[in-house]
Coordinates of C-alpha atoms and ligand atoms in Angstrom, one line a residue:
X268 CA 85.2 106.9 102.0
X269 CA 87.8 104.8 101.0
X270 CA 90.7 106.3 98.4
X271 CA 90.3 105.2 94.9
X272 CA 92.0 102.2 94.2
X273 CA 94.2 102.2 97.4
X274 CA 97.6 100.5 97.1
X275 CA 96.9 99.0 93.9
X276 CA 98.4 99.8 90.4
X277 CA 98.2 98.1 87.0
X278 CA 99.7 94.7 86.8
X279 CA 101.7 94.3 83.5
X280 CA 101.0 91.4 81.2
X281 CA 102.7 90.8 78.1
X282 CA 99.8 91.1 76.1
X283 CA 100.4 95.0 75.1
X284 CA 96.6 96.0 74.7
X285 CA 96.0 95.0 78.5
X286 CA 98.8 97.6 79.5
X287 CA 96.5 100.4 77.9
X288 CA 95.2 102.8 80.7
X289 CA 91.5 102.8 78.7
X290 CA 91.6 98.9 78.3
X291 CA 88.0 97.6 80.7
X292 CA 90.1 94.1 80.6
X293 CA 93.6 95.0 82.2
X294 CA 95.2 92.0 84.0
X295 CA 94.2 93.7 86.9
X296 CA 90.5 92.7 86.0
X297 CA 90.6 89.1 84.1
X298 CA 86.3 88.9 83.7
X299 CA 85.3 85.6 83.0
X300 CA 82.7 84.8 79.9
X301 CA 81.4 82.2 77.3
X302 CA 82.5 83.1 73.5
X303 CA 81.4 81.5 69.9
X304 CA 84.1 81.9 67.7
X305 CA 82.1 80.0 64.5
X306 CA 83.4 76.5 66.4
X307 CA 81.4 76.3 69.7
X308 CA 80.7 78.0 72.9
X309 CA 83.7 77.8 75.2
X310 CA 85.1 79.6 78.6
X311 CA 87.1 82.5 77.9
X312 CA 89.0 85.3 80.0
X313 CA 89.6 88.6 78.7
X314 CA 92.7 90.6 78.2
X315 CA 93.1 93.9 76.9
X316 CA 91.4 93.3 72.9
X317 CA 91.6 89.6 73.4
X318 CA 89.5 86.8 75.1
X319 CA 92.3 83.6 76.2
X320 CA 90.4 80.3 75.2
X321 CA 90.4 78.9 79.0
X322 CA 90.4 75.2 77.6
X323 CA 93.4 75.5 75.8
X324 CA 96.0 76.4 78.3
X325 CA 97.1 75.0 81.3
X326 CA 94.5 76.7 83.7
X327 CA 95.0 74.0 86.4
X328 CA 91.9 73.6 87.0
X329 CA 89.8 69.9 86.8
X330 CA 88.7 69.6 83.1
X331 CA 85.0 68.3 83.9
X332 CA 84.5 72.0 85.3
X333 CA 84.9 73.1 81.8
X334 CA 83.0 70.2 80.5
X335 CA 79.9 72.5 80.3
X336 CA 80.2 76.0 78.7
X337 CA 79.0 78.3 81.5
X338 CA 80.5 79.3 84.9
X339 CA 78.6 77.8 87.6
X340 CA 80.6 74.7 87.9
X341 CA 83.8 76.8 88.6
X342 CA 81.7 79.3 91.0
X343 CA 80.0 76.2 92.7
X344 CA 83.7 74.8 93.4
X345 CA 84.4 77.2 95.9
X346 CA 86.6 80.1 97.1
X347 CA 89.9 78.5 97.0
X348 CA 89.5 77.1 93.3
X349 CA 88.8 80.7 92.5
X350 CA 91.5 81.9 94.0
X351 CA 93.4 79.2 92.3
X352 CA 92.8 80.3 88.9
X353 CA 93.2 83.9 89.4
X354 CA 96.4 83.5 90.4
X355 CA 97.3 80.8 87.4
X356 CA 95.5 83.3 85.0
X357 CA 98.0 86.5 86.4
X358 CA 100.9 84.0 86.1
X359 CA 100.4 82.9 82.7
X360 CA 99.6 86.7 81.1
X361 CA 102.1 88.0 83.0
X362 CA 105.1 85.9 82.8
X363 CA 106.9 85.7 79.3
X364 CA 108.3 82.8 79.8
X365 CA 104.6 81.3 79.1
X366 CA 103.8 83.7 75.5
X367 CA 104.6 80.7 73.2
X368 CA 102.0 78.4 74.9
X369 CA 99.2 80.6 75.3
X370 CA 99.9 83.3 72.7
X371 CA 97.8 81.3 70.3
X372 CA 95.0 80.8 72.2
X373 CA 94.0 84.6 72.3
X374 CA 91.6 85.3 69.9
X375 CA 90.6 89.1 69.5
X376 CA 87.3 90.5 71.2
X377 CA 85.6 91.8 68.0
X378 CA 86.2 88.3 66.1
X379 CA 83.9 86.3 68.8
X380 CA 79.9 86.6 69.8
X381 CA 79.5 86.6 73.8
X382 CA 77.2 84.4 74.9
X383 CA 75.5 84.3 78.6
X384 CA 78.1 83.6 81.3
X385 CA 76.1 81.4 83.3
X386 CA 73.4 79.6 83.7
X387 CA 70.8 82.0 85.7
X388 CA 69.1 79.8 88.0
X389 CA 66.8 82.2 90.1
X390 CA 66.7 86.1 89.8
X391 CA 65.7 88.6 92.6
X392 CA 65.2 92.2 91.8
X393 CA 65.8 95.1 94.7
X394 CA 64.5 98.4 95.0
X395 CA 67.6 99.7 96.7
X396 CA 68.8 103.1 95.3
X397 CA 67.1 106.0 97.6
X398 CA 67.2 108.7 94.6
X399 CA 65.3 106.4 92.5
X400 CA 62.6 105.2 95.3
X401 CA 62.1 108.4 96.2
X402 CA 61.5 109.6 92.5
X403 CA 59.4 106.3 91.3
X404 CA 57.2 107.4 94.3
X405 CA 57.0 110.7 93.7
X406 CA 55.8 110.1 91.2
X407 CA 53.0 107.5 91.6
X408 CA 51.9 108.5 94.6
X409 CA 53.2 112.0 95.7
X410 CA 56.1 113.8 97.2
X411 CA 54.4 112.7 101.1
X412 CA 54.1 109.2 100.2
X413 CA 57.4 108.7 98.1
X414 CA 59.6 106.7 100.2
X415 CA 57.4 103.5 101.6
X416 CA 57.5 103.0 105.2
X417 CA 59.3 99.9 105.4
X418 CA 62.1 101.3 102.9
X419 CA 64.9 102.8 105.3
X420 CA 64.8 99.3 107.2
X421 CA 64.2 96.4 104.2
X422 CA 66.1 96.2 101.3
X423 CA 62.8 95.5 99.4
X424 CA 62.3 93.1 96.1
X425 CA 60.2 91.1 94.4
X426 CA 61.6 87.3 92.9
X427 CA 61.5 88.0 89.1
X428 CA 62.0 85.5 86.3
X429 CA 65.5 83.5 85.3
X430 CA 64.2 83.0 82.1
X431 CA 63.8 86.7 81.0
X432 CA 67.6 87.5 81.6
X433 CA 69.4 87.7 78.4
X434 CA 73.0 88.3 77.6
X435 CA 73.8 91.9 75.9
X436 CA 73.2 92.1 71.8
X437 CA 70.2 90.3 72.5
X438 CA 66.7 91.9 70.6
X439 CA 64.3 93.3 73.0
X440 CA 60.9 93.2 70.9
X441 CA 58.3 95.7 72.8
X442 CA 56.0 94.0 74.7
X443 CA 52.1 94.1 74.7
X444 CA 50.0 94.6 78.2
X445 CA 46.9 95.2 79.8
X446 CA 47.3 99.2 80.6
X447 CA 45.4 101.4 82.4
X448 CA 45.6 105.5 82.3
X449 CA 44.1 107.0 85.5
X450 CA 41.9 109.1 83.4
X451 CA 40.8 105.8 81.4
X452 CA 37.0 104.4 82.4
X453 CA 38.7 101.1 81.2
X454 CA 41.6 98.8 80.3
X455 CA 43.4 98.3 77.4
X456 CA 45.4 95.5 75.6
X457 CA 48.4 97.7 74.5
X458 CA 52.2 97.8 72.9
X459 CA 53.7 99.7 75.7
X460 CA 53.7 103.0 74.9
X461 CA 56.0 103.9 78.3
X462 CA 58.7 101.1 78.0
X463 CA 62.0 102.0 79.7
X464 CA 65.5 100.9 81.1
X465 CA 66.5 100.6 84.6
X466 CA 70.6 101.0 85.4
X467 CA 71.5 98.6 87.6
X468 CA 74.2 96.3 88.6
X469 CA 73.9 92.5 88.9
X470 CA 75.5 90.1 92.3
X471 CA 75.8 86.7 90.8
X472 CA 76.2 84.3 93.8
X473 CA 79.1 81.5 93.5
X474 CA 78.3 79.5 96.7
X475 CA 75.1 78.1 98.0
X476 CA 73.1 78.6 101.5
X477 CA 70.2 77.0 103.2
X478 CA 69.5 79.0 106.0
X479 CA 70.3 82.7 107.3
X480 CA 73.2 83.4 106.9
X481 CA 75.4 87.1 107.9
X482 CA 76.0 90.3 105.7
X483 CA 80.0 89.4 105.8
X484 CA 78.9 85.7 104.8
X485 CA 76.4 87.0 102.2
X486 CA 79.9 89.3 100.6
X487 CA 81.8 86.0 100.6
X488 CA 79.2 84.3 98.6
X489 CA 79.2 86.7 96.0
X490 CA 81.3 85.4 93.3
X491 CA 81.0 88.8 90.6
X492 CA 78.9 91.5 89.3
X493 CA 77.8 92.1 85.7
X494 CA 76.1 95.6 84.8
X495 CA 72.1 94.9 84.6
X496 CA 69.2 96.5 82.2
X497 CA 66.0 95.9 83.9
X498 CA 63.5 96.7 81.1
X499 CA 60.3 98.5 82.2
X500 CA 57.2 98.8 80.8
X501 CA 56.2 101.8 82.9
X502 CA 52.0 101.7 82.0
X503 CA 51.8 98.1 82.6
X504 CA 53.8 98.4 85.8
X505 CA 51.6 101.6 87.1
X506 CA 48.4 99.3 86.4
X507 CA 49.4 96.1 88.1
X508 CA 52.0 96.7 90.9
X509 CA 49.6 97.4 93.3
X510 CA 49.2 94.9 96.0
X511 CA 52.1 92.4 94.9
X512 CA 54.6 94.3 92.9
X513 CA 56.1 94.7 89.2
X514 CA 55.2 91.3 87.1
X515 CA 54.4 91.9 83.6
X516 CA 56.0 94.7 83.4
X517 CA 59.4 93.4 84.5
X518 CA 58.9 90.1 82.6
X519 CA 60.0 91.1 79.3
X520 CA 63.5 90.7 79.0
X521 CA 66.3 91.5 81.5
X522 CA 70.1 92.2 79.9
X523 CA 73.2 91.3 81.2
X524 CA 76.8 92.2 80.0
X525 CA 78.4 89.0 79.1
X526 CA 81.8 89.1 81.7
X527 CA 81.6 88.1 85.1
X528 CA 83.7 90.6 86.9
X529 CA 85.1 89.0 90.4
X530 CA 84.7 90.3 93.4
X531 CA 88.2 90.1 93.7
X532 CA 88.8 92.4 91.0
X533 CA 86.6 95.2 92.6
X534 CA 88.5 94.3 96.1
X535 CA 90.6 97.6 95.9
X536 CA 87.6 99.5 95.0
X537 CA 85.2 99.3 98.4
X538 CA 83.0 101.5 99.7
X539 CA 81.0 102.0 102.7
X540 CA 76.8 102.8 102.5
X541 CA 75.8 105.9 102.6
X542 CA 75.2 106.9 106.4
X543 CA 71.8 105.6 107.8
X544 CA 68.8 107.6 108.1
X545 CA 67.3 105.3 110.4
X546 CA 69.5 102.7 112.1
X547 CA 69.1 98.9 110.8
X548 CA 68.4 95.6 113.0
X549 CA 71.2 94.2 113.6
X550 CA 71.5 91.4 111.3
X551 CA 71.1 94.1 108.4
X552 CA 73.9 95.6 109.7
X553 CA 77.3 95.9 107.5
X554 CA 80.9 95.1 109.1
X555 CA 82.9 97.0 106.3
X556 CA 82.3 98.5 103.1
X557 CA 80.7 96.4 100.9
X558 CA 79.5 98.6 98.1
X559 CA 82.0 99.6 95.0
X560 CA 83.0 102.6 93.0
X561 CA 81.7 102.2 89.8
X562 CA 81.3 105.2 87.7
X563 CA 78.5 104.3 85.6
X564 CA 76.8 105.6 82.2
X565 CA 73.8 104.8 79.6
X566 CA 74.1 105.7 76.2
X567 CA 71.1 105.8 74.1
X568 CA 71.3 105.7 69.9
X569 CA 68.1 106.2 68.1
X570 CA 68.5 103.5 64.9
X571 CA 71.4 104.3 62.7
X572 CA 72.4 107.9 64.5
X573 CA 75.0 108.3 66.7
X574 CA 74.5 107.9 70.9
X575 CA 73.7 110.5 73.5
X576 CA 75.4 109.4 76.7
X577 CA 71.8 110.6 79.0
X578 CA 72.9 109.8 82.2
X579 CA 76.3 109.3 84.5
X580 CA 76.1 108.0 88.1
X581 CA 78.2 105.5 90.7
X582 CA 77.3 102.0 92.2
X583 CA 78.6 103.5 95.6
X584 CA 75.0 105.4 95.5
X585 CA 73.0 102.6 96.8
X586 CA 71.3 102.4 100.3
X587 CA 72.0 98.8 100.3
X588 CA 74.8 96.6 99.0
X589 CA 74.5 93.2 97.8
X590 CA 75.9 91.5 100.6
X591 CA 72.9 93.0 102.7
X592 CA 70.1 92.3 99.9
X593 CA 71.5 88.5 100.4
X594 CA 71.8 88.3 103.7
X595 CA 68.4 89.6 103.9
X596 CA 67.3 86.9 101.1
X597 CA 68.0 84.3 103.5
X598 CA 65.7 85.3 106.7
X599 CA 63.1 83.5 105.5
X600 CA 64.9 80.2 105.4
X601 CA 64.8 80.7 101.7
X602 CA 67.5 78.8 100.1
X603 CA 70.0 80.5 97.6
X604 CA 71.6 78.4 94.5
X605 CA 74.9 78.9 92.7
X606 CA 74.1 80.7 89.9
X607 CA 71.4 83.2 91.5
X608 CA 71.4 86.4 89.7
X609 CA 70.2 89.6 92.5
X610 CA 69.3 93.0 90.9
X611 CA 70.5 96.0 92.8
X612 CA 67.7 98.2 92.0
X613 CA 68.1 101.2 89.7
X614 CA 70.9 103.3 90.9
X615 CA 70.7 107.2 90.6
X616 CA 72.2 109.8 92.0
X617 CA 71.3 113.4 93.5
X618 CA 71.5 115.1 90.2
X619 CA 68.9 115.0 87.2
X620 CA 72.1 114.4 84.7
X621 CA 72.1 111.0 87.2
X622 CA 68.9 109.2 87.2
X623 CA 68.9 105.8 86.2
X624 CA 65.6 105.6 83.9
X625 CA 63.7 107.5 81.8
X626 CA 61.0 107.6 84.1
X627 CA 63.4 109.9 85.9
X628 CA 65.1 111.7 83.6
X629 CA 61.9 112.7 81.8
X630 CA 59.9 113.1 84.9
X631 CA 57.0 110.7 83.9
X632 CA 57.3 112.1 79.9
X633 CA 56.9 115.8 81.7
X634 CA 60.4 116.9 80.7
X635 CA 61.4 115.4 77.5
X636 CA 65.4 114.7 76.9
X637 CA 67.1 116.7 73.9
X638 CA 69.1 114.4 72.7
X639 CA 72.1 115.4 70.3
X640 CA 70.5 114.3 67.7
X641 CA 68.0 116.8 68.2
X642 CA 65.6 114.5 69.0
X643 CA 63.3 114.0 71.8
X644 CA 62.7 111.2 74.2
X645 CA 60.3 110.6 77.4
X646 CA 60.8 107.0 76.8
X647 CA 61.8 104.5 74.3
X648 CA 61.2 104.3 70.7
X649 CA 61.1 101.3 68.2
X650 CA 65.0 100.7 67.2
X651 CA 66.7 102.6 70.0
X652 CA 69.9 100.8 71.1
X653 CA 70.6 101.5 74.8
X654 CA 73.9 100.7 75.9
X655 CA 75.2 100.4 79.8
X656 CA 79.1 101.2 80.9
X657 CA 80.7 100.9 83.9
X658 CA 84.3 101.1 85.4
X659 CA 86.2 101.4 88.6
X660 CA 89.3 103.7 88.1
X661 CA 92.7 102.6 89.8
X662 CA 96.0 104.2 89.1
X663 CA 96.5 104.0 85.6
X664 CA 93.9 101.3 85.1
X665 CA 90.6 100.3 85.2
X666 CA 88.1 97.3 85.9
X667 CA 85.6 97.9 83.4
X668 CA 82.5 95.7 82.6
X669 CA 82.4 95.7 78.8
X670 CA 79.0 96.6 76.8
X671 CA 75.4 96.1 78.1
X672 CA 73.7 96.4 74.9
X673 CA 70.2 95.7 73.4
X674 CA 68.0 97.4 70.2
X675 CA 64.2 97.6 71.2
X676 CA 62.1 95.6 68.3
X677 CA 58.5 96.9 67.3
X678 CA 56.0 94.9 69.4
X679 CA 55.0 91.6 67.3
X680 CA 51.6 92.0 65.6
X681 CA 48.7 90.7 68.0
X682 CA 47.0 87.4 67.3
X683 CA 43.6 87.4 66.0
X684 CA 42.2 85.8 69.3
X685 CA 43.4 88.6 71.3
X686 CA 41.8 91.3 69.2
X687 CA 38.4 93.1 70.3
Ligands
MN804 MN1 64.7 97.1 88.5

């Protein structure tokens, strides 16, 4: 495995807070978001404790690319525009000479609300973490049938709903759904009693395709990455998932972090996928390292109470990279569009404290977790706040993602026409 942050050190900025070793947003990062300071939605770049109001500085882009407050048009403009913007921002924020013109357009991050950074065109969620697949398969089908026969050959996934994707800070409402436990004779309609999180990374497609692409081409189509929480109703999922896979269990909400961390910022942190346990067909073979060394954690804070970190893991645990998933996605001839979002699948490590869902952490509710507050959890309770965090650690700096957070609110009252 490649060493962390090879050949890279902190690029110093005249924004002092960007030079702190613990900031998520040093000059090496330059993640892209959309913010509102009370005067309308605008495109911004995070630097230290601030967001730079991009439209107010000499960014070098065609202004039409900033007309709509979303990063889709910049993504569509292509890799040379991406590289040009990154170089320009690096110059503006490193060279002290630009401070008088740029400084007035830095707004404290604490003073703005973050909005969706891009319009999600379509959303696909994969199932590409082997530890997660083995754990869930063991619980749902038994240890002998844990890993589906196709799993070591195909990055499997399902087509999700773009409309379900929300930005960090958006409340999530506990869903109603049809459930039936194995020992029940008939299905019931009830609020999900086994509502869960899934710790994932999301890859954002920045260039379109029409027809099949190679893994190397797929990698170049990815603009950047976000943290992603694929909220999941396990009781609804267990009853509905065969034979067509997840449906309503996964359609309540998917929360993403508000900053797009670019592929360019993550370059020094590339790592290879693990050894293949079964050879892949040529179209899925990786021509180079296409995963990233990104430390991840999940925090859970009951309403009004302090947070407990319930899991720590790393994106390098995935069996398939986003580039492999994307290449596979195109084999059918399925066109990919700018703004497509690919969920990695739940990222679980090999140890109990590195599992990326409560389903695994509590082993289906059989081994409830004890939080720092003394409370126990098998699945989420109303009022729980979930926080995902992630960062690639360089030498004296880190490429952070900011928080991907959401509070679970109680189920709504059932309409009269749905009552017994
Ligand atoms: Mn998922």
